[in-house]
CSV table of C-alpha atoms in Angstrom, one decimal:
chain,number,residue,atom,x,y,z
G,150,UNK,CA,112.9,114.7,121.4
G,151,UNK,CA,110.4,112.2,122.7
G,152,UNK,CA,106.8,113.4,122.7
G,153,UNK,CA,106.2,114.0,126.4
G,154,UNK,CA,102.5,114.8,126.0
G,155,UNK,CA,101.9,111.5,124.2
G,156,UNK,CA,103.8,109.7,126.9
G,157,UNK,CA,101.7,111.3,129.6
G,158,UNK,CA,98.5,110.2,127.8
G,159,UNK,CA,99.8,106.6,127.6
G,160,UNK,CA,100.6,106.5,131.3
G,161,UNK,CA,97.2,108.0,132.2
G,162,UNK,CA,95.4,105.5,130.1
G,163,UNK,CA,97.4,102.6,131.6
G,164,UNK,CA,96.5,103.8,135.1
G,165,UNK,CA,92.8,104.3,134.1
G,166,UNK,CA,92.5,100.7,132.7
G,167,UNK,CA,94.3,99.2,135.7
G,168,UNK,CA,91.9,101.0,138.0
G,169,UNK,CA,88.8,99.9,136.0
G,170,UNK,CA,89.9,96.3,136.1
G,171,UNK,CA,89.8,96.3,139.9
G,172,UNK,CA,86.1,97.3,139.7
G,173,UNK,CA,85.1,93.9,138.3
G,174,UNK,CA,83.5,95.1,135.0
G,175,UNK,CA,81.3,92.9,132.8
G,176,UNK,CA,83.1,89.9,131.2
G,177,UNK,CA,83.2,91.4,127.7
G,178,UNK,CA,84.5,94.7,129.0
G,179,UNK,CA,87.0,92.9,131.2
G,180,UNK,CA,88.4,91.0,128.2
G,181,UNK,CA,88.6,94.1,126.1
G,182,UNK,CA,90.3,96.2,128.8
G,183,UNK,CA,92.8,93.3,129.6
G,184,UNK,CA,93.8,93.1,126.0
G,185,UNK,CA,94.4,96.9,125.8
G,186,UNK,CA,96.3,96.8,129.1
G,187,UNK,CA,98.6,94.1,127.7
G,188,UNK,CA,99.4,96.3,124.7
G,189,UNK,CA,100.3,99.2,127.0
G,190,UNK,CA,102.2,97.3,129.7
G,191,UNK,CA,105.6,97.3,127.9
G,192,UNK,CA,105.4,100.9,126.7
G,193,UNK,CA,104.3,102.2,130.2
G,194,UNK,CA,107.2,100.3,131.8
G,195,UNK,CA,109.6,101.8,129.2
G,196,UNK,CA,108.3,105.3,129.8
G,197,UNK,CA,108.7,105.0,133.6
G,198,UNK,CA,112.2,103.5,133.3
G,199,UNK,CA,113.3,106.3,130.9
G,200,UNK,CA,111.9,109.0,133.2
G,201,UNK,CA,113.5,107.5,136.3
G,202,UNK,CA,116.9,107.4,134.4
G,203,UNK,CA,116.4,111.0,133.2
G,204,UNK,CA,115.9,112.1,136.8
G,205,UNK,CA,119.1,110.3,137.8
G,206,UNK,CA,121.1,112.1,135.1
G,207,UNK,CA,119.6,115.5,136.0
G,208,UNK,CA,120.5,114.8,139.7
G,209,UNK,CA,124.1,114.0,138.8
G,210,UNK,CA,124.3,117.2,136.7
G,211,UNK,CA,123.0,119.2,139.6
G,212,UNK,CA,125.5,117.6,142.0
G,213,UNK,CA,128.4,118.5,139.6
G,214,UNK,CA,127.2,122.0,139.3
G,215,UNK,CA,127.9,122.5,143.0
G,216,UNK,CA,131.2,124.3,143.3
G,217,UNK,CA,131.6,123.1,146.9
G,218,UNK,CA,131.9,119.4,145.7
G,219,UNK,CA,135.3,118.1,146.6
G,220,UNK,CA,137.6,116.5,144.0
G,221,UNK,CA,137.1,112.9,145.0
G,222,UNK,CA,133.3,113.1,145.0
G,223,UNK,CA,133.4,115.0,141.7
G,224,UNK,CA,135.4,112.2,140.1
G,225,UNK,CA,132.9,109.6,141.4
G,226,UNK,CA,129.9,111.7,140.2
G,227,UNK,CA,131.5,112.1,136.8
G,228,UNK,CA,131.9,108.3,136.5
G,229,UNK,CA,128.3,107.7,137.6
G,230,UNK,CA,127.1,110.4,135.1
G,231,UNK,CA,128.9,108.7,132.2
G,232,UNK,CA,127.3,105.3,133.1
G,233,UNK,CA,123.9,106.9,133.7
G,234,UNK,CA,124.0,108.7,130.3
G,235,UNK,CA,124.9,105.5,128.5
G,236,UNK,CA,122.0,103.7,130.2
G,237,UNK,CA,119.7,106.6,129.3
G,238,UNK,CA,120.6,106.3,125.6
G,239,UNK,CA,119.8,102.5,125.8
G,240,UNK,CA,116.4,103.2,127.5
G,241,UNK,CA,115.6,105.9,125.0
G,242,UNK,CA,116.1,103.4,122.1
G,243,UNK,CA,114.0,100.8,123.9
G,244,UNK,CA,111.2,103.4,124.4
G,245,UNK,CA,111.3,104.4,120.7
G,246,UNK,CA,110.9,100.8,119.8
G,247,UNK,CA,108.0,100.4,122.3
G,248,UNK,CA,106.3,103.4,120.8
G,249,UNK,CA,106.4,102.0,117.2
G,250,UNK,CA,103.0,101.3,115.7
G,251,UNK,CA,101.9,97.8,116.7
G,252,UNK,CA,100.6,95.2,114.3
G,253,UNK,CA,97.0,94.6,115.4
G,254,UNK,CA,97.5,90.9,114.7
G,255,UNK,CA,100.6,90.4,116.8
G,256,UNK,CA,98.8,89.1,119.8
G,257,UNK,CA,96.7,86.6,117.8
G,258,UNK,CA,97.1,82.9,117.5
G,259,UNK,CA,98.5,81.7,114.2
G,260,UNK,CA,97.6,79.3,111.4
G,261,UNK,CA,100.8,77.6,110.3
G,262,UNK,CA,100.7,76.0,106.8
G,263,UNK,CA,103.7,74.0,105.6
G,264,UNK,CA,103.7,72.6,102.0
G,265,UNK,CA,106.3,70.5,100.1
G,266,UNK,CA,107.7,72.4,97.1
G,267,UNK,CA,110.2,71.2,94.5
G,268,UNK,CA,112.1,68.1,95.2
G,269,UNK,CA,109.6,65.2,95.4
G,270,UNK,CA,109.8,62.9,98.4
G,271,UNK,CA,112.7,64.8,99.8
G,272,UNK,CA,110.6,68.0,99.8
G,273,UNK,CA,107.9,66.3,101.7
G,274,UNK,CA,110.5,65.0,104.3
G,275,UNK,CA,111.8,68.5,104.6
G,276,UNK,CA,108.3,69.9,105.1
G,277,UNK,CA,107.9,67.4,107.9
G,278,UNK,CA,111.2,68.6,109.5
G,279,UNK,CA,110.1,72.2,109.3
G,280,UNK,CA,106.7,71.4,110.9
G,281,UNK,CA,108.4,69.5,113.7
G,282,UNK,CA,110.8,72.5,114.2
G,283,UNK,CA,107.9,74.9,114.7
G,284,UNK,CA,106.0,72.3,116.8
G,285,UNK,CA,109.1,71.9,119.2
G,286,UNK,CA,109.6,75.7,119.3
G,287,UNK,CA,105.9,76.1,120.3
G,288,UNK,CA,106.4,73.5,123.1
G,289,UNK,CA,109.4,75.4,124.4
G,290,UNK,CA,107.3,78.6,124.4
G,291,UNK,CA,104.4,76.8,126.2
G,292,UNK,CA,102.1,77.3,123.2
G,293,UNK,CA,99.4,74.7,122.2
G,294,UNK,CA,99.6,73.1,118.7
G,295,UNK,CA,96.6,71.5,117.1
G,296,UNK,CA,96.8,69.9,113.6
G,297,UNK,CA,93.9,71.0,111.5
G,298,UNK,CA,94.7,69.1,108.3
G,299,UNK,CA,97.5,66.9,107.1
G,300,UNK,CA,98.4,65.1,103.9
G,301,UNK,CA,101.4,62.7,104.4
G,302,UNK,CA,104.1,62.2,101.8
G,303,UNK,CA,104.6,58.8,100.2
G,304,UNK,CA,108.1,58.4,101.9
G,305,UNK,CA,107.2,60.3,105.1
G,306,UNK,CA,106.9,63.9,106.0
G,307,UNK,CA,104.0,65.9,104.6
G,308,UNK,CA,102.8,67.1,101.2
G,309,UNK,CA,100.8,69.6,103.3
G,310,UNK,CA,100.1,70.2,106.9
G,311,UNK,CA,98.1,72.9,108.5
G,312,UNK,CA,98.0,73.6,112.3
G,313,UNK,CA,96.7,76.2,114.8
G,314,UNK,CA,99.3,77.5,117.3
G,315,UNK,CA,97.7,79.1,120.3
G,316,UNK,CA,99.4,81.3,122.9
G,317,UNK,CA,100.2,84.9,123.7
G,318,UNK,CA,102.0,86.7,120.9
G,319,UNK,CA,102.3,83.7,118.6
G,320,UNK,CA,101.8,85.6,115.4
G,321,UNK,CA,104.3,88.3,116.5
G,322,UNK,CA,107.0,85.7,116.8
G,323,UNK,CA,106.2,83.6,113.7
G,324,UNK,CA,105.0,86.1,111.1
G,325,UNK,CA,108.4,86.5,109.5
G,326,UNK,CA,108.6,82.7,108.7
G,327,UNK,CA,106.4,83.0,105.6
G,328,UNK,CA,108.2,82.2,102.4
G,329,UNK,CA,110.1,79.5,100.6
G,330,UNK,CA,112.6,77.5,102.7
G,331,UNK,CA,115.3,75.7,100.8
G,332,UNK,CA,117.3,72.7,102.0
G,333,UNK,CA,120.6,71.3,100.8
G,334,UNK,CA,121.5,67.8,102.1
G,335,UNK,CA,122.1,64.2,101.1
G,336,UNK,CA,118.7,62.4,101.1
G,337,UNK,CA,118.5,58.9,102.8
G,338,UNK,CA,117.6,57.5,99.4
G,339,UNK,CA,120.7,58.9,97.7
G,340,UNK,CA,123.2,56.1,97.1
G,341,UNK,CA,125.9,58.2,95.5
G,342,UNK,CA,126.2,60.7,98.4
G,343,UNK,CA,125.2,63.6,96.3
G,344,UNK,CA,123.7,66.7,97.8
G,345,UNK,CA,120.2,67.5,96.7
G,346,UNK,CA,118.3,70.8,96.9
G,347,UNK,CA,114.6,70.9,97.6
G,348,UNK,CA,112.2,73.3,99.1
G,349,UNK,CA,109.1,73.8,101.1
G,350,UNK,CA,106.8,76.8,101.6
G,351,UNK,CA,105.7,78.2,104.9
G,352,UNK,CA,102.7,80.5,105.4
G,353,UNK,CA,101.9,82.0,108.8
G,354,UNK,CA,98.5,83.6,109.0
G,355,UNK,CA,97.0,85.4,112.0
G,356,UNK,CA,94.0,83.4,113.2
G,357,UNK,CA,91.0,85.6,112.7
G,358,UNK,CA,88.0,85.7,115.0
G,359,UNK,CA,84.4,86.2,113.9
G,360,UNK,CA,84.6,89.9,114.9
G,361,UNK,CA,87.6,90.4,112.5
G,362,UNK,CA,86.0,89.2,109.3
G,363,UNK,CA,82.3,89.5,108.3
G,364,UNK,CA,81.4,86.5,106.1
G,365,UNK,CA,78.0,86.5,104.5
G,366,UNK,CA,76.6,82.9,104.4
G,367,UNK,CA,75.1,83.7,101.0
G,368,UNK,CA,78.7,84.0,99.7
G,369,UNK,CA,79.5,80.5,100.6
G,370,UNK,CA,79.1,77.3,98.6
G,371,UNK,CA,79.4,74.3,101.0
G,372,UNK,CA,79.8,70.7,99.8
G,373,UNK,CA,79.9,67.6,101.9
G,374,UNK,CA,81.5,64.4,100.7
G,375,UNK,CA,83.2,61.2,101.9
G,376,UNK,CA,86.7,61.6,103.2
G,377,UNK,CA,89.5,60.1,101.2
G,378,UNK,CA,92.5,58.1,102.2
G,379,UNK,CA,93.2,56.2,105.5
G,380,UNK,CA,90.4,56.1,108.1
G,381,UNK,CA,88.8,52.6,108.0
G,382,UNK,CA,85.2,51.8,107.4
G,383,UNK,CA,83.9,55.0,108.8
G,384,UNK,CA,85.5,57.0,106.0
G,385,UNK,CA,83.6,55.0,103.4
G,386,UNK,CA,80.2,55.4,105.1
G,387,UNK,CA,80.0,59.0,106.3
G,388,UNK,CA,80.0,62.2,104.4
G,389,UNK,CA,82.1,64.1,107.0
G,390,UNK,CA,84.5,65.9,104.7
G,391,UNK,CA,83.7,69.6,104.1
G,392,UNK,CA,84.6,71.9,101.2
G,393,UNK,CA,83.8,75.5,101.5
G,394,UNK,CA,84.1,77.9,98.6
G,395,UNK,CA,84.1,81.7,99.3
G,396,UNK,CA,82.6,82.9,96.0
G,397,UNK,CA,83.7,86.6,96.1
G,398,UNK,CA,87.4,85.7,96.6
G,399,UNK,CA,87.5,82.2,95.1
G,400,UNK,CA,89.0,80.8,98.3
G,401,UNK,CA,88.5,77.1,98.7
G,402,UNK,CA,89.0,75.3,102.0
G,403,UNK,CA,88.8,71.5,102.3
G,404,UNK,CA,88.8,69.7,105.7
G,405,UNK,CA,88.3,66.0,106.3
G,406,UNK,CA,90.5,65.1,109.3
G,407,UNK,CA,87.7,64.9,111.9
G,408,UNK,CA,85.0,62.2,111.9
G,409,UNK,CA,82.4,64.9,112.8
G,410,UNK,CA,81.1,67.0,109.9
G,411,UNK,CA,80.3,69.7,112.4
G,412,UNK,CA,83.9,69.8,113.6
G,413,UNK,CA,85.2,69.8,110.0
G,414,UNK,CA,82.9,72.7,109.2
G,415,UNK,CA,84.1,74.7,112.2
G,416,UNK,CA,87.7,74.1,111.2
G,417,UNK,CA,87.1,75.1,107.6
G,418,UNK,CA,85.4,78.3,108.7
G,419,UNK,CA,88.3,79.2,111.0
G,420,UNK,CA,90.7,78.6,108.1
G,421,UNK,CA,88.6,80.6,105.7
G,422,UNK,CA,88.3,83.6,108.1
G,423,UNK,CA,92.1,83.6,108.6
G,424,UNK,CA,92.8,83.4,104.8
G,425,UNK,CA,90.5,86.3,104.1
G,426,UNK,CA,91.8,88.4,107.1
G,427,UNK,CA,95.4,87.8,105.9
G,428,UNK,CA,94.6,88.8,102.4
G,429,UNK,CA,93.1,92.0,103.6
G,430,UNK,CA,96.1,92.7,105.8
G,431,UNK,CA,98.5,92.1,102.9
G,432,UNK,CA,96.4,94.4,100.7
G,433,UNK,CA,96.6,97.2,103.2
G,434,UNK,CA,100.3,96.7,103.7
G,435,UNK,CA,100.9,96.9,100.0
G,436,UNK,CA,98.9,100.2,99.8
G,437,UNK,CA,100.9,101.6,102.7
G,438,UNK,CA,104.3,100.7,101.3
G,439,UNK,CA,105.1,100.4,97.6
G,440,UNK,CA,108.4,98.8,98.4
G,441,UNK,CA,106.8,96.2,100.6
G,442,UNK,CA,108.5,93.3,98.8
G,443,UNK,CA,111.9,94.5,99.9
G,444,UNK,CA,111.0,94.5,103.5
G,445,UNK,CA,111.3,91.7,106.1
G,446,UNK,CA,107.9,90.1,106.6
G,447,UNK,CA,106.5,90.9,103.2
G,448,UNK,CA,104.7,87.5,103.4
G,449,UNK,CA,105.5,86.8,99.7
G,450,UNK,CA,105.2,83.0,99.7
G,451,UNK,CA,107.3,82.8,96.5
G,452,UNK,CA,110.3,84.6,98.0
G,453,UNK,CA,113.2,82.3,99.0
G,454,UNK,CA,113.9,83.5,102.5
G,455,UNK,CA,116.2,80.9,104.0
G,456,UNK,CA,118.6,78.0,103.2
G,457,UNK,CA,119.3,75.1,105.5
G,458,UNK,CA,122.6,73.6,104.5
G,459,UNK,CA,123.1,70.3,106.4
G,460,UNK,CA,126.6,69.3,105.2
G,461,UNK,CA,127.9,72.6,106.5
G,462,UNK,CA,125.6,72.8,109.5
G,463,UNK,CA,124.7,76.3,108.3
G,464,UNK,CA,121.5,78.3,108.2
G,465,UNK,CA,121.3,81.5,106.1
G,466,UNK,CA,118.4,83.9,106.2
G,467,UNK,CA,118.8,85.8,102.9
G,468,UNK,CA,116.6,88.8,103.8
G,469,UNK,CA,119.0,90.1,106.5
G,470,UNK,CA,122.2,88.2,105.4
G,471,UNK,CA,122.2,86.3,108.7
G,472,UNK,CA,124.3,83.1,108.8
G,473,UNK,CA,124.5,80.8,111.8
G,474,UNK,CA,126.5,77.6,112.1
G,475,UNK,CA,124.1,75.9,114.6
G,476,UNK,CA,121.6,74.2,112.2
G,477,UNK,CA,121.1,71.2,114.4
G,478,UNK,CA,119.9,73.3,117.3
G,479,UNK,CA,117.7,75.5,115.0
G,480,UNK,CA,116.0,72.6,113.3
G,481,UNK,CA,115.1,71.2,116.8
G,482,UNK,CA,113.6,74.6,117.7
G,483,UNK,CA,116.2,75.2,120.5
G,484,UNK,CA,118.0,78.1,118.7
G,485,UNK,CA,115.2,79.3,116.5
G,486,UNK,CA,114.8,82.3,118.7
G,487,UNK,CA,118.2,83.6,117.6
G,488,UNK,CA,116.9,83.8,114.0
G,489,UNK,CA,113.5,85.3,115.0
G,490,UNK,CA,115.1,87.9,117.3
G,491,UNK,CA,117.4,89.0,114.5
G,492,UNK,CA,114.5,89.4,112.1
G,493,UNK,CA,112.4,91.4,114.6
G,494,UNK,CA,115.4,93.6,115.4
G,495,UNK,CA,116.0,94.3,111.7
G,496,UNK,CA,112.3,95.0,111.2
G,497,UNK,CA,112.2,97.5,114.1
G,498,UNK,CA,115.4,99.2,112.8
G,499,UNK,CA,113.6,99.7,109.5
G,500,UNK,CA,110.5,101.1,111.2
G,501,UNK,CA,112.6,103.5,113.3
G,502,UNK,CA,114.5,104.7,110.2
G,503,UNK,CA,111.2,105.2,108.4
G,504,UNK,CA,109.6,107.1,111.3
G,505,UNK,CA,112.6,109.3,111.9
G,506,UNK,CA,113.0,110.0,108.2
G,507,UNK,CA,109.4,111.1,108.0
G,508,UNK,CA,109.7,113.6,110.9
């Protein structure tokens, strides 16, 4: 049975926030209320839809209970009842999913980090392909991508690239991408036509705001230095590169891409906050579930989560045993939603099973 008292409270809160927003509250209050309303919109809609369908089913039952109903109308009502009950079961499942505890980071922007793993130049090329896949996917979603740091491979691609992806619900869509991605294909440099296997790691962190993480300036060691690599005369004359060490955690952030030391520092602090915030989230997750590593979205960067087999045009996600023969459309971002949707559905099914098992 669904908790009707809880559903009533959610609807009352949704109506209360909607009413307060029409009263033009202070900007900070407006932002906070808008965010809360956004988290309640889907569940409030699911509650109303479920209750409307419940009323329809009850109305059909009442109609069928009328002994004066003629045979033809009874037959039509029975058909309608079967369809209404099937739809009610679907809406009940949707409502249960909407009521699942939300990840507080789901609505945040994300920091995407892609690094070449084993495989030399081919791994760097693959890291570049992965980054472009996410970049194209973000464009299709209307999200904004800003590269924060990049180190190019000697033959192309990237040894490492870090970017901020901004938009509504970015982290919710990308959080299951963290892990080791493996590629099997014939590299351009391969003269014998042999298939090589290489890998790249992906890390997706929720972008933390200043209110999410309290960083004491006394805990930071900040070094400035000249940027290294391409950049012309300016690189050799200006100490614009920033390295920030967070002493309590040993986290080190190095940013040199901007000419402005101020901009590099701002980017480095943003990355540092996100790393610390993500580490705290993972620690809490581990405390909540001892079997966390067996779950989708464990965030274990060493876990091999996916294989991209180009000769067969096949993508396999090993966590949920999903295989799709549309690699070309996935690697361009067009069909990536099919993989992400399957991961989210699997995760929700695990959450439902856990919540129902605990009742």
